[in-house]
Amino acid sequence: MPLFVEVALPVPMRQNFSYQVPEHITISPQKGMRVQVPFGRQQLIGLITATSDSCSLTPKQIKPIVAILDTEPLLPDSLYKLTAWAARYYFCSLGQMLSQAIPVALRKGAEVKASTVSYWTLTEAGKEADINQLNRAPAQRKLLHSLRERDLELGEIASLELSKAAVKSLDEKGWIEKKSRTLDIDLSWRNELEMTEEPHRLNPEQAIAVATLTQQQGYHCTLLEGVTGSGKTEVYLALLETVLKQGKQALVLVPEIGLTPQTINRFRRRFNVKVAVIHSGLTDNQRLDAWRQAKSGEAAIIIGTRSALFTPMLYPGVIILDEEHDSSFKQQEGVGYHARDLAVMRGHLEQIPVLLGTATPSLETLQNALNGRYQHLHLGKRAGAAEKVRQGIVDIRNQPLRSGMSHALLNEMRIHLDAGNQVILFLNRRGFAPALICHECGHLHECDRCDAFFTVHQALGEIRCHHCSNQYAIPKQCHSCGSTMLAGQGVGTEQLASFLEKEFPNHPVVRIDRDTTRNKGSLEGHLNAIHKGEYKILVGTQMLAKGHHFPDVTLVGLLDVDGALFSADFRAPERFGQLYTQVSGRAGRATKPGTVLLQTHQSDNAMLRELMHKGYGEFARNQLFERTQALLPPAWHMILIRAEAHHAIDADNLLNQIGALLPQDEECEVIGPMPAPLDRKAGKYRRQLLFQTKNRNRLQLEFERALPQIEQLPLAKKCRWSIDRDPQDLL
Ligand code: ADP
Ligand code: ZN
Ligand code: ZN
């Protein structure tokens, strides 16, 4: 039995830690098991990365482990390899990466064993009791009656609307008791797949795609580029049918906002199999249950958002990423991994195909498809009988606007509403007005902790900073001159919605943005009401753009396009192209022709014209060419190092010192330090440094070489700083 173990711990130090295995522990330690260990004054749970019979530390330096928590490795070997690869690629510790990959409940020490289920059952006394004794306690009577028919799982008490108080009373009477049983793992789907819905008859393009995909053996990565509504999901379902029939599982990743019951139901309706759903709204235990079902092979389909990428599968068959361009696949806080890139790596390691689907491929994926690294499949036609959309630009130079709306757009709205259709208006600014301005002195009210204006939220009576949690009642007087002539500057979704309510009193308005969908289930509620036609005018931020199907929407208006055309972020045009194309796809999906209108001061903008006339495909290829010319990703490779400090000079100095440790030549570039686009946030100054290389490997090697020296810098211990590889947002 090995005497020593190396352990990866969820701490930022990029190293593993050595411990001794005391004699009283009888489980033989193996790579991948969880262990509880002393660390400083606390105890942590980590994973064994290696075992050995010797150790270079002196007996005094080495501490014993507290316990081994598993009897076998927690994850399949492929997922260890994936996390190890990712930790190296994203320059974080293995322990930090593993924390991303393992459900919270397991990190806290929960058991891995097959799930048990607790249920209420009758005792002997309960079976014999006279139910008429309960005539005056109807809730207890109802419960006893139900339990005489069958045992009830704890969750069923609530879903059958039985009273918890009644449970307590009967328990106290000694008539019922709580028991638990282990669930048997049901793998019957692997022997006989039951289809519960007749698939559509595939059109020729879909049929070619499915034929190509089902022939793939081992690792392949494929881009399925199909216009909105062209039937990509139908292709996924047809592929799943083949994969499931082979007794293999499928992992389906969708954007955060795309994981609605409608999406999940489409998968549930087709096959009679267990679908495990994994997203950030689950409790730790629900998440663990879904994880167990995937790991045991019981769940044939695992569908989830970004972090579901790490879900183990006993019979891995395929990984599908829907809307692969979506930015929610990149984690922004902490370890900034990209689920799309890791999905491709996982496909490699597990030797299974990976399918990336979208109407608007990211330039990264497009490049890989164009240079032949990925297979490239197309769906060019809309699946149903939908007609092509009509597109138009409204030049708003010198035009009077009412709450951001031009005459032309209002008139067009009227036509569509009178015809009984729905209209969507996009405005990427929530709140009532993006700034509060003094009419007398022109003072703009700025957050005292950030380099940003307060947004006015009229309904809440507050001004709020969207970059920190700062909020105040709307001031009555100007902070600069004391005038009471304060007005909102610019238009946000809240103002637009309230203007439209007055303008179109007979057509109900709904607003969809982060403010109106904060509560759990509220987005779902709004979407359902839209589908039922309870709302005619839909006002929203880009939340509304993603993957929702609204067959009665015939007009889509984009109110403020100019911001996207002139952003400091080199990805802004790509994002705008995606947003524009996605929202255009919302119009006229069914049999009704759609119209898209775009308001801008830049009606001659070449990029805009290209996008509208030639479509996303050509637009994106030109963007890719421009990125290559400008030595930007995906042609070159990039790391963004962020630093923040109470004194700007500290952040600047740190980044200067880091920059000095990195090479500069024809193939390596250091840019900065420079202020972050949001220069000050929550009272701290924010600076950033870019390190770019022509060659991906060189970036890895150079940064790995510099990192130990960077960590030794005294300022590195004083300031908060972070590394973002392949940054998606330069903010
Ligand atoms: P996407 O995922 O590309 O947006 P979907 O798969 O959701 O497209 O298809 C759009 C609509 O067309 C859906 O209502 C779907 O049921 C329907 N559809 C897809 N493929 C077919 C087909 N081959 N025949 C008829 N209808 C189809
Ligand atoms: Zn702020
Ligand atoms: Zn003033």
PDB file of N, CA and C in Angstrom, residues 518-548:
ATOM      1  N   ARG A 518     -35.500  38.583 -13.277  1.00  0.00           N
ATOM      2  CA  ARG A 518     -34.610  38.226 -12.175  1.00  0.00           C
ATOM      3  C   ARG A 518     -35.147  37.034 -11.374  1.00  0.00           C
ATOM      4  N   ASN A 519     -36.445  36.993 -11.198  1.00  0.00           N
ATOM      5  CA  ASN A 519     -37.007  35.907 -10.389  1.00  0.00           C
ATOM      6  C   ASN A 519     -37.063  34.614 -11.175  1.00  0.00           C
ATOM      7  N   LYS A 520     -36.851  33.538 -10.446  1.00  0.00           N
ATOM      8  CA  LYS A 520     -36.860  32.221 -11.057  1.00  0.00           C
ATOM      9  C   LYS A 520     -38.200  31.967 -11.751  1.00  0.00           C
ATOM     10  N   GLY A 521     -38.133  31.503 -12.984  1.00  0.00           N
ATOM     11  CA  GLY A 521     -39.368  31.167 -13.689  1.00  0.00           C
ATOM     12  C   GLY A 521     -40.043  32.345 -14.364  1.00  0.00           C
ATOM     13  N   SER A 522     -39.568  33.565 -14.120  1.00  0.00           N
ATOM     14  CA  SER A 522     -40.296  34.701 -14.694  1.00  0.00           C
ATOM     15  C   SER A 522     -40.060  34.810 -16.194  1.00  0.00           C
ATOM     16  N   LEU A 523     -38.865  34.470 -16.658  1.00  0.00           N
ATOM     17  CA  LEU A 523     -38.626  34.485 -18.100  1.00  0.00           C
ATOM     18  C   LEU A 523     -39.571  33.490 -18.771  1.00  0.00           C
ATOM     19  N   GLU A 524     -39.626  32.303 -18.173  1.00  0.00           N
ATOM     20  CA  GLU A 524     -40.502  31.248 -18.668  1.00  0.00           C
ATOM     21  C   GLU A 524     -41.952  31.731 -18.765  1.00  0.00           C
ATOM     22  N   GLY A 525     -42.412  32.381 -17.704  1.00  0.00           N
ATOM     23  CA  GLY A 525     -43.774  32.892 -17.666  1.00  0.00           C
ATOM     24  C   GLY A 525     -44.022  33.882 -18.794  1.00  0.00           C
ATOM     25  N   HIS A 526     -43.070  34.818 -18.961  1.00  0.00           N
ATOM     26  CA  HIS A 526     -43.208  35.803 -20.039  1.00  0.00           C
ATOM     27  C   HIS A 526     -43.256  35.110 -21.393  1.00  0.00           C
ATOM     28  N   LEU A 527     -42.341  34.160 -21.595  1.00  0.00           N
ATOM     29  CA  LEU A 527     -42.272  33.499 -22.910  1.00  0.00           C
ATOM     30  C   LEU A 527     -43.573  32.755 -23.216  1.00  0.00           C
ATOM     31  N   ASN A 528     -44.108  32.097 -22.205  1.00  0.00           N
ATOM     32  CA  ASN A 528     -45.373  31.393 -22.413  1.00  0.00           C
ATOM     33  C   ASN A 528     -46.486  32.348 -22.806  1.00  0.00           C
ATOM     34  N   ALA A 529     -46.547  33.473 -22.097  1.00  0.00           N
ATOM     35  CA  ALA A 529     -47.588  34.453 -22.393  1.00  0.00           C
ATOM     36  C   ALA A 529     -47.423  34.995 -23.812  1.00  0.00           C
ATOM     37  N   ILE A 530     -46.172  35.155 -24.243  1.00  0.00           N
ATOM     38  CA  ILE A 530     -45.939  35.630 -25.611  1.00  0.00           C
ATOM     39  C   ILE A 530     -46.460  34.598 -26.606  1.00  0.00           C
ATOM     40  N   HIS A 531     -46.163  33.330 -26.320  1.00  0.00           N
ATOM     41  CA  HIS A 531     -46.618  32.276 -27.232  1.00  0.00           C
ATOM     42  C   HIS A 531     -48.133  32.214 -27.318  1.00  0.00           C
ATOM     43  N   LYS A 532     -48.782  32.501 -26.200  1.00  0.00           N
ATOM     44  CA  LYS A 532     -50.241  32.458 -26.217  1.00  0.00           C
ATOM     45  C   LYS A 532     -50.830  33.707 -26.859  1.00  0.00           C
ATOM     46  N   GLY A 533     -49.973  34.653 -27.229  1.00  0.00           N
ATOM     47  CA  GLY A 533     -50.470  35.865 -27.861  1.00  0.00           C
ATOM     48  C   GLY A 533     -50.995  36.888 -26.877  1.00  0.00           C
ATOM     49  N   GLU A 534     -50.680  36.715 -25.586  1.00  0.00           N
ATOM     50  CA  GLU A 534     -51.174  37.678 -24.603  1.00  0.00           C
ATOM     51  C   GLU A 534     -50.485  39.030 -24.758  1.00  0.00           C
ATOM     52  N   TYR A 535     -49.302  39.026 -25.336  1.00  0.00           N
ATOM     53  CA  TYR A 535     -48.596  40.275 -25.604  1.00  0.00           C
ATOM     54  C   TYR A 535     -48.427  40.434 -27.100  1.00  0.00           C
ATOM     55  N   LYS A 536     -48.481  41.681 -27.545  1.00  0.00           N
ATOM     56  CA  LYS A 536     -48.319  41.929 -28.970  1.00  0.00           C
ATOM     57  C   LYS A 536     -46.997  42.638 -29.247  1.00  0.00           C
ATOM     58  N   ILE A 537     -46.548  43.437 -28.264  1.00  0.00           N
ATOM     59  CA  ILE A 537     -45.307  44.183 -28.465  1.00  0.00           C
ATOM     60  C   ILE A 537     -44.280  43.663 -27.468  1.00  0.00           C
ATOM     61  N   LEU A 538     -43.149  43.199 -27.977  1.00  0.00           N
ATOM     62  CA  LEU A 538     -42.112  42.607 -27.144  1.00  0.00           C
ATOM     63  C   LEU A 538     -40.907  43.537 -27.148  1.00  0.00           C
ATOM     64  N   VAL A 539     -40.577  44.100 -25.985  1.00  0.00           N
ATOM     65  CA  VAL A 539     -39.429  44.987 -25.886  1.00  0.00           C
ATOM     66  C   VAL A 539     -38.359  44.261 -25.100  1.00  0.00           C
ATOM     67  N   GLY A 540     -37.140  44.218 -25.630  1.00  0.00           N
ATOM     68  CA  GLY A 540     -36.136  43.512 -24.846  1.00  0.00           C
ATOM     69  C   GLY A 540     -34.721  43.813 -25.241  1.00  0.00           C
ATOM     70  N   THR A 541     -33.809  43.379 -24.365  1.00  0.00           N
ATOM     71  CA  THR A 541     -32.392  43.407 -24.681  1.00  0.00           C
ATOM     72  C   THR A 541     -32.091  42.138 -25.465  1.00  0.00           C
ATOM     73  N   GLN A 542     -30.817  41.857 -25.714  1.00  0.00           N
ATOM     74  CA  GLN A 542     -30.509  40.700 -26.563  1.00  0.00           C
ATOM     75  C   GLN A 542     -30.899  39.371 -25.924  1.00  0.00           C
ATOM     76  N   MET A 543     -31.291  39.415 -24.648  1.00  0.00           N
ATOM     77  CA  MET A 543     -31.841  38.213 -24.035  1.00  0.00           C
ATOM     78  C   MET A 543     -32.925  37.602 -24.900  1.00  0.00           C
ATOM     79  N   LEU A 544     -33.660  38.500 -25.568  1.00  0.00           N
ATOM     80  CA  LEU A 544     -34.817  38.076 -26.351  1.00  0.00           C
ATOM     81  C   LEU A 544     -34.399  37.489 -27.697  1.00  0.00           C
ATOM     82  N   ALA A 545     -33.101  37.652 -28.014  1.00  0.00           N
ATOM     83  CA  ALA A 545     -32.652  37.261 -29.354  1.00  0.00           C
ATOM     84  C   ALA A 545     -32.335  35.785 -29.461  1.00  0.00           C
ATOM     85  N   LYS A 546     -32.153  35.126 -28.343  1.00  0.00           N
ATOM     86  CA  LYS A 546     -31.511  33.825 -28.400  1.00  0.00           C
ATOM     87  C   LYS A 546     -32.468  32.652 -28.487  1.00  0.00           C
ATOM     88  N   GLY A 547     -32.514  32.070 -29.637  1.00  0.00           N
ATOM     89  CA  GLY A 547     -33.114  30.753 -29.809  1.00  0.00           C
ATOM     90  C   GLY A 547     -34.588  30.606 -29.471  1.00  0.00           C
ATOM     91  N   HIS A 548     -35.319  31.682 -29.271  1.00  0.00           N
ATOM     92  CA  HIS A 548     -36.735  31.499 -28.996  1.00  0.00           C
ATOM     93  C   HIS A 548     -37.522  31.552 -30.302  1.00  0.00           C
TER      94      HIS A 548
END
